[in-house]
Coordinates of C-alpha atoms in Angstrom, one line a residue:
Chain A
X47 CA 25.6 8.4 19.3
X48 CA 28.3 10.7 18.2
X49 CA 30.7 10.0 15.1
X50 CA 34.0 9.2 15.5
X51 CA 36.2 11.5 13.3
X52 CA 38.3 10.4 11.4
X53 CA 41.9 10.0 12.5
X54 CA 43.4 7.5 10.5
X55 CA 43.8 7.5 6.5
X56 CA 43.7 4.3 4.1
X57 CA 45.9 4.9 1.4
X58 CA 43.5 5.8 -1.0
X59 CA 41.9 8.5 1.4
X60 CA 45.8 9.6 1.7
X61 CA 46.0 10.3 -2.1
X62 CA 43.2 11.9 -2.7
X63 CA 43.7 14.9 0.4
X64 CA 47.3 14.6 -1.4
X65 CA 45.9 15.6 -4.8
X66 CA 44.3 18.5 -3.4
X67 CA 47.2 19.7 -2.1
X68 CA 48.8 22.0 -4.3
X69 CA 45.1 22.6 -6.6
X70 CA 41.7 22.2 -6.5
X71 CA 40.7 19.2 -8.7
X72 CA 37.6 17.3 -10.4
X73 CA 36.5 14.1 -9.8
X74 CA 38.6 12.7 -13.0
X75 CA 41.2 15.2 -12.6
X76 CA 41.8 13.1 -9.2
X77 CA 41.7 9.5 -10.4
X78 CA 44.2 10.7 -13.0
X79 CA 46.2 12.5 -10.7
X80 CA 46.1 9.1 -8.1
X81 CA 47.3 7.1 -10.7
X82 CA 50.0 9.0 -11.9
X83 CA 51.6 9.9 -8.3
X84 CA 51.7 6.4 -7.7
X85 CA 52.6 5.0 -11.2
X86 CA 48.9 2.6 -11.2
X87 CA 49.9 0.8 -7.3
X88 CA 46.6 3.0 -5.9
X89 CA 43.5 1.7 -8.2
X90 CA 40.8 4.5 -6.7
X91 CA 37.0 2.8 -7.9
X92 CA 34.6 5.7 -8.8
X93 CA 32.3 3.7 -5.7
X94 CA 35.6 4.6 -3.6
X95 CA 36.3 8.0 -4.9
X96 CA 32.9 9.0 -4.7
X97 CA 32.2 7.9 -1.0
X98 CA 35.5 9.4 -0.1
X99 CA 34.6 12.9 -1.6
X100 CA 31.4 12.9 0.2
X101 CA 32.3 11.7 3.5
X102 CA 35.3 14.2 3.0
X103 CA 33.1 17.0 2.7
X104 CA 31.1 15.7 5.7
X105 CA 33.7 15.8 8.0
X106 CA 34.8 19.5 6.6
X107 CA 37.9 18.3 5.0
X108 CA 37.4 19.4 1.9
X109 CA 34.7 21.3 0.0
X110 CA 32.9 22.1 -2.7
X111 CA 34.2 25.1 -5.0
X112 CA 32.8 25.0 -8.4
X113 CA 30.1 23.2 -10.2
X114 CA 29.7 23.3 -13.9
X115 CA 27.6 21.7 -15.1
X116 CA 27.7 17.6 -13.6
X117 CA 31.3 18.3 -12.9
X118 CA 31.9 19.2 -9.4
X119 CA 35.8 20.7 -8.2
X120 CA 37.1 20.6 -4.8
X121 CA 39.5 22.3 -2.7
X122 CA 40.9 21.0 0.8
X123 CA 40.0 22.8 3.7
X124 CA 42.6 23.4 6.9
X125 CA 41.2 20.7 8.2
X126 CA 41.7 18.6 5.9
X127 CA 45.5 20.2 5.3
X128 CA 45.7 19.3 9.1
X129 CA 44.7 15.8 8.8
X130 CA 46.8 15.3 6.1
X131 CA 49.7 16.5 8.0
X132 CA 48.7 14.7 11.1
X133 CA 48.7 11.2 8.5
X134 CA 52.1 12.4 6.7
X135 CA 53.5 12.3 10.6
X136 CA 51.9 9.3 11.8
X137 CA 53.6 7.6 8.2
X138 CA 57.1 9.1 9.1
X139 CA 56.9 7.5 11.9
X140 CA 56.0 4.1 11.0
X141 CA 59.0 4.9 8.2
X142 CA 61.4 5.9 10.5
X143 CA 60.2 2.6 13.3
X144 CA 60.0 0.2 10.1
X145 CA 63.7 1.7 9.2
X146 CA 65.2 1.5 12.3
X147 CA 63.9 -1.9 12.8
X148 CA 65.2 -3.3 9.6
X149 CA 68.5 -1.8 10.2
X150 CA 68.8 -3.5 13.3
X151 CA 68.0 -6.9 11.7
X152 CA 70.6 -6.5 8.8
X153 CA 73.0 -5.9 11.7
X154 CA 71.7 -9.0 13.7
X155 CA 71.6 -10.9 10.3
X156 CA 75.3 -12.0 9.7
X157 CA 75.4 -13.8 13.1
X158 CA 72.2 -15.0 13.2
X159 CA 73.4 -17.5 9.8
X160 CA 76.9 -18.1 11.4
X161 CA 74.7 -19.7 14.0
X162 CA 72.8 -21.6 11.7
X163 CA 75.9 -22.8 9.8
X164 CA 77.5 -26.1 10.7
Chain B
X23 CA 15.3 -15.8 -31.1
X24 CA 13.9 -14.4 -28.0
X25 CA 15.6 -10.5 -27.3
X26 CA 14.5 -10.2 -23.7
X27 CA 14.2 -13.2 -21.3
X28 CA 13.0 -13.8 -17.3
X29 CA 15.3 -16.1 -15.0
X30 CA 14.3 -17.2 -11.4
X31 CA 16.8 -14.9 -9.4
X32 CA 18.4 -15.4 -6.1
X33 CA 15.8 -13.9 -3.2
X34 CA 18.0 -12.9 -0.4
X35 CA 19.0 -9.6 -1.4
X36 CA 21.5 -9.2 1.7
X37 CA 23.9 -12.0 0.1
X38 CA 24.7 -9.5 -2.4
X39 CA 28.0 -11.0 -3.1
X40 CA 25.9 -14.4 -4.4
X41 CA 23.3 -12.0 -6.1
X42 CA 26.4 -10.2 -8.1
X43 CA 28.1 -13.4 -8.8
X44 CA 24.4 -14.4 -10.4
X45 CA 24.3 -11.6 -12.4
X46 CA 27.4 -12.4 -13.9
X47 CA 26.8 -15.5 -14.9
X48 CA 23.7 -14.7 -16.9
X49 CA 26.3 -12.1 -18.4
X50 CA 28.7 -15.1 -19.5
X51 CA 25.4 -16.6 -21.0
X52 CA 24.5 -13.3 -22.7
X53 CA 21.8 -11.6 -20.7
X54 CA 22.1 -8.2 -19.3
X55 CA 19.6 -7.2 -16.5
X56 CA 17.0 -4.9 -17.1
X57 CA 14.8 -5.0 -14.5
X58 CA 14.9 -6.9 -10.9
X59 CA 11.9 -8.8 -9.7
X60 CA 11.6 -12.6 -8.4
X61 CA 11.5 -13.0 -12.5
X62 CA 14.1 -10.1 -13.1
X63 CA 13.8 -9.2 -16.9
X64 CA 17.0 -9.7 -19.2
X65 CA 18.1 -8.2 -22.3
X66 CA 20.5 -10.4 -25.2
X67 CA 23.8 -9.0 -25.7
X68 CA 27.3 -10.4 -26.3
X69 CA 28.1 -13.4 -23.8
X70 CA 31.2 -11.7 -22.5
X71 CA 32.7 -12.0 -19.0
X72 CA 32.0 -8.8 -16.9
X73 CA 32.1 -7.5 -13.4
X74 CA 28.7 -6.8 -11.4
X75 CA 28.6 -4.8 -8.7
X76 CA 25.7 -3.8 -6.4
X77 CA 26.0 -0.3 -5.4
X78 CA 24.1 1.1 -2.3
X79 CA 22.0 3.7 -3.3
X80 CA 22.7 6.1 -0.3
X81 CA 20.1 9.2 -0.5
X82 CA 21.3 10.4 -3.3
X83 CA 19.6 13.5 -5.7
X84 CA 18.8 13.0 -9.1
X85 CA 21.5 15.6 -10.1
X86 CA 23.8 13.6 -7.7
X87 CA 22.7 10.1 -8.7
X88 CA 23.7 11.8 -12.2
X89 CA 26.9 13.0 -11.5
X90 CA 28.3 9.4 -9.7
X91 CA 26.9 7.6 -12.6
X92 CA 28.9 10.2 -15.1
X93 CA 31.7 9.6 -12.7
X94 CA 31.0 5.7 -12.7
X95 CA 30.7 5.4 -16.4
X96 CA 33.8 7.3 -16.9
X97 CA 35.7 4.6 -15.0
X98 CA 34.1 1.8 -16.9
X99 CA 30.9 1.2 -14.7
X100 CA 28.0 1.5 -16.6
X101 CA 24.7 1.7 -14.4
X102 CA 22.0 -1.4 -15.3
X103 CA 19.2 -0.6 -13.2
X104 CA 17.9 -0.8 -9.5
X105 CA 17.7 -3.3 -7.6
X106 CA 15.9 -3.0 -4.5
X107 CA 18.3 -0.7 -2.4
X108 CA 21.1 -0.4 -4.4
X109 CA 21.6 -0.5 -8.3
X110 CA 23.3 -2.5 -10.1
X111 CA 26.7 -1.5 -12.2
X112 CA 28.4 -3.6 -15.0
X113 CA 32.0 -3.2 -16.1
X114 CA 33.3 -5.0 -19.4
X115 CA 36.8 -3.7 -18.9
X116 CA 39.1 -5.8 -17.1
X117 CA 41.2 -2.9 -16.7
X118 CA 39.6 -0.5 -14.9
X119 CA 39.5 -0.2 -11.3
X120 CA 36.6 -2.2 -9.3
X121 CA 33.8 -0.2 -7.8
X122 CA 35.7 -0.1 -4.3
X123 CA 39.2 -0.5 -4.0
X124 CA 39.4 0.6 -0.4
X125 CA 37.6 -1.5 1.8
X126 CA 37.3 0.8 4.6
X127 CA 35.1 3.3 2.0
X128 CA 33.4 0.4 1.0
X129 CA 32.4 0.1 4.9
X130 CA 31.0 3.3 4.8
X131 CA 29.0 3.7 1.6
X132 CA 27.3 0.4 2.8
X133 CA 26.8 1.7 6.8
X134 CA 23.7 3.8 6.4
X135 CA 22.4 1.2 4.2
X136 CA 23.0 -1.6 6.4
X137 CA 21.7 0.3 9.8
X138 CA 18.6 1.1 7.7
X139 CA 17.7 -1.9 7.2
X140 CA 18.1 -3.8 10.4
X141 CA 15.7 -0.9 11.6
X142 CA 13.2 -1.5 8.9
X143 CA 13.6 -5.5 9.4
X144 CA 12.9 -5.0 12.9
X145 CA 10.2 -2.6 12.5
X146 CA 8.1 -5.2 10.8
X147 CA 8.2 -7.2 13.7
X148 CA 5.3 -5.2 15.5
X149 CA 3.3 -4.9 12.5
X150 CA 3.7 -8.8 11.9
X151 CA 2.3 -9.3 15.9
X152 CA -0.1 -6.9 14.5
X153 CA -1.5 -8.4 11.7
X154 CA -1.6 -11.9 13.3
X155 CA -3.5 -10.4 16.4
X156 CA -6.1 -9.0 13.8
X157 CA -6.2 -12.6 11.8
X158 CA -7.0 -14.2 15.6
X159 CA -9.8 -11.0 16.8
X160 CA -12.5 -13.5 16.6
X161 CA -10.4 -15.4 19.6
X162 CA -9.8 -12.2 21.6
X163 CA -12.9 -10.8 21.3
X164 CA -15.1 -13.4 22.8
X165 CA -18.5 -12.9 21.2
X166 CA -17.5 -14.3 18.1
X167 CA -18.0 -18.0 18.6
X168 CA -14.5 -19.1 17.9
X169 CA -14.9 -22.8 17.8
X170 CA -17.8 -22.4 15.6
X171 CA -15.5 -19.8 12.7
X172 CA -12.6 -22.2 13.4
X173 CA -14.6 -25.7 12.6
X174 CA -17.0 -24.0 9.6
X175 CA -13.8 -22.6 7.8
X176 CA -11.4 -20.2 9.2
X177 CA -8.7 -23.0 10.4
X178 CA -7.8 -23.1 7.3
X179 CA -7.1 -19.2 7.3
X180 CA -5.8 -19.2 10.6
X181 CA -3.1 -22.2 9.8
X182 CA -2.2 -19.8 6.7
X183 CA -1.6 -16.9 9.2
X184 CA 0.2 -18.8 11.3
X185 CA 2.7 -20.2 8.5
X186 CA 2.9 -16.9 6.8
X187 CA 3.8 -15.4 10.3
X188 CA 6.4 -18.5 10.7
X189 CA 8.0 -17.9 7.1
X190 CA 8.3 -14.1 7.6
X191 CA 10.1 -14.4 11.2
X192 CA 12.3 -16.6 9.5
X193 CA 12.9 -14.4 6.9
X194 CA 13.8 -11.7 9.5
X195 CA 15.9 -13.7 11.7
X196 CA 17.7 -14.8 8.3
X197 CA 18.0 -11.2 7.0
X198 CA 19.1 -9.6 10.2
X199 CA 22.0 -12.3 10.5
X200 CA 23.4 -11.8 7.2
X201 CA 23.1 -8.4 7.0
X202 CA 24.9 -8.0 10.9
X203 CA 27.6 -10.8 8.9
X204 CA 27.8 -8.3 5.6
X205 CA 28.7 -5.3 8.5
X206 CA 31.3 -6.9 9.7
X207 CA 33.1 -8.3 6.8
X208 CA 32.9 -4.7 5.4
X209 CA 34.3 -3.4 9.1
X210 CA 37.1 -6.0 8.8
X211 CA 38.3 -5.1 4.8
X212 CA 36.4 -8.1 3.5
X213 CA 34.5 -7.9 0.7
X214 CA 30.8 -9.4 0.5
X215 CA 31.0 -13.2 0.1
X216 CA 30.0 -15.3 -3.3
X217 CA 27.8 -18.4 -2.2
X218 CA 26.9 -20.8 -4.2
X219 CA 24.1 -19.5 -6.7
X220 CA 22.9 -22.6 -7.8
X221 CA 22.3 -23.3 -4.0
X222 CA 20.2 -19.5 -4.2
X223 CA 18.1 -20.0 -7.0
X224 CA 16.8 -23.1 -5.9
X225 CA 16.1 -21.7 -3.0
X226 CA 14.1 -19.0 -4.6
X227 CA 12.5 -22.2 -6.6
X228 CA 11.6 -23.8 -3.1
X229 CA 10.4 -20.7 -1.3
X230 CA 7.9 -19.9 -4.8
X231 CA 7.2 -23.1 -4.5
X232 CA 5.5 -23.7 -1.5
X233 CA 4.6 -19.9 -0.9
X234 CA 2.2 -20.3 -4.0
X235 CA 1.4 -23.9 -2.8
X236 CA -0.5 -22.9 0.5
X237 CA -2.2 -19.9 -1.8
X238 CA -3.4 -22.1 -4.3
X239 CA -4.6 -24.9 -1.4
X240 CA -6.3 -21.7 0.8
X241 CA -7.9 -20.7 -2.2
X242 CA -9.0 -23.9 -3.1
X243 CA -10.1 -24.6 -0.1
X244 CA -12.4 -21.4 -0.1
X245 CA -14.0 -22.1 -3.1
X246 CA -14.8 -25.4 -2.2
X247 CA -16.3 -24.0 0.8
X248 CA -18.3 -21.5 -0.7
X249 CA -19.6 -23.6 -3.9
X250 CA -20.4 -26.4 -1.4
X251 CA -22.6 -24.4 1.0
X252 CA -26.2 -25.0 0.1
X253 CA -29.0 -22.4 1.3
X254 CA -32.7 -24.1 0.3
X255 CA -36.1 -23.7 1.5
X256 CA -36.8 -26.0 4.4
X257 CA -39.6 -27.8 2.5
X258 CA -36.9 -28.9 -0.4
X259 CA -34.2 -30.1 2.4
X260 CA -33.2 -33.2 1.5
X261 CA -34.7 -35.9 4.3
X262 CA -33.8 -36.7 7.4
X263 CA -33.7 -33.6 8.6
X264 CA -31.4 -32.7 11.6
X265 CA -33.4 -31.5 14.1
X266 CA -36.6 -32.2 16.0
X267 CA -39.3 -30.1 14.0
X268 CA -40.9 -27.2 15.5
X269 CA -44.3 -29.1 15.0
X270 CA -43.1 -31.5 17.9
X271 CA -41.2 -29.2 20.2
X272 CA -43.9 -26.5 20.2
X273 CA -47.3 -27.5 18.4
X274 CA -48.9 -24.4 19.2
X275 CA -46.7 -21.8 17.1
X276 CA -46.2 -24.5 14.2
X277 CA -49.5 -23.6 12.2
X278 CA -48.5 -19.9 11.7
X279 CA -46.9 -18.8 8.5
X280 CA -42.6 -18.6 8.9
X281 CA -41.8 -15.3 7.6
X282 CA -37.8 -17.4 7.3
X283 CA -38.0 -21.0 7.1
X284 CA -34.4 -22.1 5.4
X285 CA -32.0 -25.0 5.8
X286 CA -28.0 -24.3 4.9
X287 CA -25.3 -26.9 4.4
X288 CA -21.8 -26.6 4.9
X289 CA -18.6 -28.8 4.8
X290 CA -15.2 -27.5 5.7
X291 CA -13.3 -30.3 6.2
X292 CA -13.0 -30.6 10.0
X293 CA -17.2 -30.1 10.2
X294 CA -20.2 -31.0 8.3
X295 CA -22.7 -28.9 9.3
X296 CA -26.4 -28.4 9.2
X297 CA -28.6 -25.5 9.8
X298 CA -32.2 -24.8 10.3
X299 CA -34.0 -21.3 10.8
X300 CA -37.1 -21.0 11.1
X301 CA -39.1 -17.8 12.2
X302 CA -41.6 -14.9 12.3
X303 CA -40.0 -11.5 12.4
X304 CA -43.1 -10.6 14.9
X305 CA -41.1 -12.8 17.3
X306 CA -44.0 -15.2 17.9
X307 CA -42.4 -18.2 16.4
X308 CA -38.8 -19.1 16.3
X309 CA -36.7 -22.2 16.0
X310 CA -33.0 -22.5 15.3
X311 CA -31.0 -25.8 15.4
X312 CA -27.6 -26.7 14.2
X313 CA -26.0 -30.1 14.1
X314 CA -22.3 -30.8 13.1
X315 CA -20.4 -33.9 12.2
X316 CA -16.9 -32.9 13.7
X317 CA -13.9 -34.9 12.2
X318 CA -12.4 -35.1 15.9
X319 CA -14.1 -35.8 19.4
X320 CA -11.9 -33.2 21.1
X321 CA -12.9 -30.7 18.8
X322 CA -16.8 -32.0 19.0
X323 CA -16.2 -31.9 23.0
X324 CA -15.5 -27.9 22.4
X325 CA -18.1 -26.8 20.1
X326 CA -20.4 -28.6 22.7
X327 CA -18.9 -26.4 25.4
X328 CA -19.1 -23.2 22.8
X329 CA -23.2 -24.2 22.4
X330 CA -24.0 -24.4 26.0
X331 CA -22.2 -20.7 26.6
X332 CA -23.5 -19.0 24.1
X333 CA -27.2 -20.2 25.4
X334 CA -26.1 -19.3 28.5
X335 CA -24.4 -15.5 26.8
X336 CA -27.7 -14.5 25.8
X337 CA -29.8 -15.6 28.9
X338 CA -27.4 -15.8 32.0
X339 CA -30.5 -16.3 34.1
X340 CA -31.6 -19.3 32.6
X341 CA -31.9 -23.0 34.0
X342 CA -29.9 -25.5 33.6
X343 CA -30.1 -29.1 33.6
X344 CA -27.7 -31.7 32.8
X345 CA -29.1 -34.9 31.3
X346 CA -27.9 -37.9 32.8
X347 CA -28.8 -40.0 29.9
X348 CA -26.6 -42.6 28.5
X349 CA -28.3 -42.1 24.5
X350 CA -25.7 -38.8 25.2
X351 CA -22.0 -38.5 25.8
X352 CA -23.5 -35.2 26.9
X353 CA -26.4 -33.0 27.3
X354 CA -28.1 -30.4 28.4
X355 CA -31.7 -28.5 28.8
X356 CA -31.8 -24.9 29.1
X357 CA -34.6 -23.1 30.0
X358 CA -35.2 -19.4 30.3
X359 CA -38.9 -18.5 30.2
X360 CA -40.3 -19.0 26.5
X361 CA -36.6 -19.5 25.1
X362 CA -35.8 -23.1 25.5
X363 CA -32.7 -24.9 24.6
X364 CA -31.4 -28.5 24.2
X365 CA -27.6 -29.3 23.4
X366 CA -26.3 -32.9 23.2
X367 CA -23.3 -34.4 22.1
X368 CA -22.8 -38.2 21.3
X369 CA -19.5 -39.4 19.5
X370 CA -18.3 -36.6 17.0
X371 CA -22.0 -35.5 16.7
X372 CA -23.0 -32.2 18.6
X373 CA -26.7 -31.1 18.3
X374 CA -28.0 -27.4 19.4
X375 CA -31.5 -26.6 18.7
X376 CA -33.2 -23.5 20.5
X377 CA -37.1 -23.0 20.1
X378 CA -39.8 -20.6 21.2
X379 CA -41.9 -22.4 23.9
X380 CA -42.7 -22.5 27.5
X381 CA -42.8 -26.3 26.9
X382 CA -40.1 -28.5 28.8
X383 CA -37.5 -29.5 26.2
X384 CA -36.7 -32.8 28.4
X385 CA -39.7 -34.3 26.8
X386 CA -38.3 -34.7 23.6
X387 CA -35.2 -36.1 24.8
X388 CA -35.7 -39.2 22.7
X389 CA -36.1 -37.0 19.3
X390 CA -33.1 -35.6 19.8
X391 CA -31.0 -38.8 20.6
X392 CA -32.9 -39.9 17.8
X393 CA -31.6 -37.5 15.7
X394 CA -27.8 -37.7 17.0
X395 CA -28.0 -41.2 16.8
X396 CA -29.5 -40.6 13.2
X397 CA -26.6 -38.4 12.1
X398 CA -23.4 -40.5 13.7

């Protein structure tokens, strides 16, 4: 049976395309970077990072560019640059829907607790 | 004080959520896991409250098994040792990070794991049919006297197969269910559930328990088998004897010298049997008779029935007569040239005796119902 691609990204998966955005990064150098983008909200486990990078590199997202030693750097591929684009997109427009939406509750809002008042 | 120390552990390595909960408890208590096992060895340290996790080991290289645990010990994860498919990580920081904080990657790292070992679980199914076909050959095969292995010894065997087949199938069915129920609860965000690991150790307890139980009672049983079985020369068998002696059912070959002429006792429980050989390996005398005390009458009914056909194996050509005598619940003459052969059966007491004559075995009808009536 043939593996489903990935097309959706948890947060975690998210942050660590986004690390490798701008340079190509160590393990560490990504769990640091995770937690200071996002001020500690996006614990990343070393069980999570590490699955992550691998099935990553499986699916051609990102790869391998230096090893030295038992420290291993990646950099993200085009896919993975598309993906991540594809995710920022998909989040925009959950943004935008969760925006609009709240909006048009505030607006409701004020009417909605004359009703209730007695 | 003791520095390293054994603990019953919990057995079903699927419920990895109880097993990790287990481990930290002996971790409260002070004891750090150095090697798994149904008595997994522990090392003292500090009691101290910790996390455990269980980390699928994946197929991993050494260099890459040493890179993750460089990467895991960097994060506060500090690799114990393995324990059957995965290995086991401690963490004495409560600030750093669990092992999987994403529930989805948690999913996958355990995937390949979990598929595995449905496939292997199920896989064990043919070679359990397997094994139990083998244990049950003497069945299948035909010319092994089945009745005869089952009463002198091999039930007990057999009802160990049997239960051993019964526990394992259970062990499957109970394996494959909670590992499908780990694959969804991964698939859904859930992390592994924490039983009760009181509940699992006792289980393990029960399981040891019996499991060592029904080895101890099959070997037991064996040896009392095999130091009860007595072999002796005819002329120092204990008196009576149970059989009509070749000097009655065939005078004529009873003065040569027996090149084999040995009586053998044995009780297993469901039979008490007697045998008697006696013979010349030129083939011009020859007597056999066996006579069993069966605990049941069904069973003596069958071994009666397992008598008359293998008589009737080795001389399809032979005549047969069915005494109509009420000294027998049943019996029966067969004849087949200078092989003849009497089986009877009264009560629980079955009789087979097979002698080289030409002489008519229904003329000493009265020794052998002496001899069943001897031996009730």
């Amino acid at each position: 049976m043939a593996k489903e691609p990935l097309k959706v990204l948890t947060e975690s998966m998210f942050y660590v395309l986004l690390s490798l955005l701008r340079q190509e990064r160590c393990g560490t150098e990504i769990v640091e970077y995770v937690d200071d983008a996002t001020a500690g909200r996006v614990p990343l486990g070393p069980g999570t990072l590490y699955t992550i990078l691998a099935k990553f590199q499986e699916e051609g997202l990102i790869r391998e560019t230096a090893v030295e030693g038992r420290k291993r750097t990646y950099a993200i591929t085009d896919r993975g640059r598309a993906l991540f684009r594809q995710e920022l997109s998909r989040l925009r427009l959950c943004v935008g829907d969760g925006e609009r939406e709240e909006r048009a509750a505030e607006r409701a809002l004020p009417g909605t607790e004359r009703r209730e008042l007695p | 004080m003791k520095d390293h120390r054994r603990f019953l552990a919990p057995m079903d390595l699927w419920d990895v959520g109880t097993v990790e909960a287990w481990l930290e408890e002996r971790a409260v208590r002070g004891w750090i896991l150095m090697k798994w096992g149904t008595f997994p060895l522990f090392e003292r340290m500090k009691p101290c409250a910790c996390r455990v996790r269980l980390d699928p080991q994946g197929q991993r290289t050494q260099t890459e098994q040493e890179e993750a645990d460089e990467l895991y010990a960097g994060m506060g994860w500090r690799r114990a040792c393995p324990l059957g498919d995965y290995l086991v990580y401690y963490c004495f920081d409560p600030t750093a990070p669990d092992l999987y904080t994403d529930p989805a990657t948690q999913a996958w790292a355990w995937e390949k794991l979990l598929r595995r070992t449905i496939r292997r679980t199920l896989l064990c199914l043919p070679l359990l049919a397997l094994w139990l076909f083998l244990q049950f050959d003497d069945l299948w095969s035909g010319g092994g006297r089945p009745v005869e292995r089952f009463l002198m010894g091999m039930w007990a065997v057999w009802l160990f197969a049997l239960w051993w087949v019964g526990q394992a199938l259970w062990d499957i069915v109970r394996h494959v269910r909670g590992v499908t129920r780990l694959k969804r609860r991964l698939a859904a965000g859930v992390p592994p559930a924490r039983g009760d690991t009181g509940k699992a150790v006792r289980r393990t307890l029960r399981h040891e328990i019996v499991t060592w139980g029904m080895i101890v009672l099959l070997a037991a049983f064996l040896a009392f088998v095999v130091v009860g079985r007595q072999e002796m020369d005819l002329a120092d068998a204990p008196e009576p004897l149970p059989y009509v002696a070749l000097e009655v059912l065939a005078p004529e070959t009873a003065t040569l010298d027996m090149d084999i002429h040995r009586c053998e006792s044995v009780n297993s429980l469901l039979t008490d049997h007697r045998e008697i050989d006696q013979f010349r390996w030129d083939g011009q005398a020859s007597l056999w008779a066996g006579l069993d005390r069966v605990a049941l009458e069904p069973l003596a009914e069958i071994l009666y029935q397992e008598r008359v056909d293998t008589f009737l194996d080795s001389w399809p050509d032979a005549e047969v007569r069915q005494v109509a005598d009420s000294r027998f619940d049943e019996a029966v003459v067969i004849g087949a040239g200078e092989n003849q052969c009497f089986a009877g059966r009264l009560g629980r007491t079955v009789l087979a005796e097979r002698v080289r004559t030409d002489r008519d075995l229904t003329d000493h009808l009265d020794g052998f119902a002496a001899v069943l009536a001897e031996f009730q």
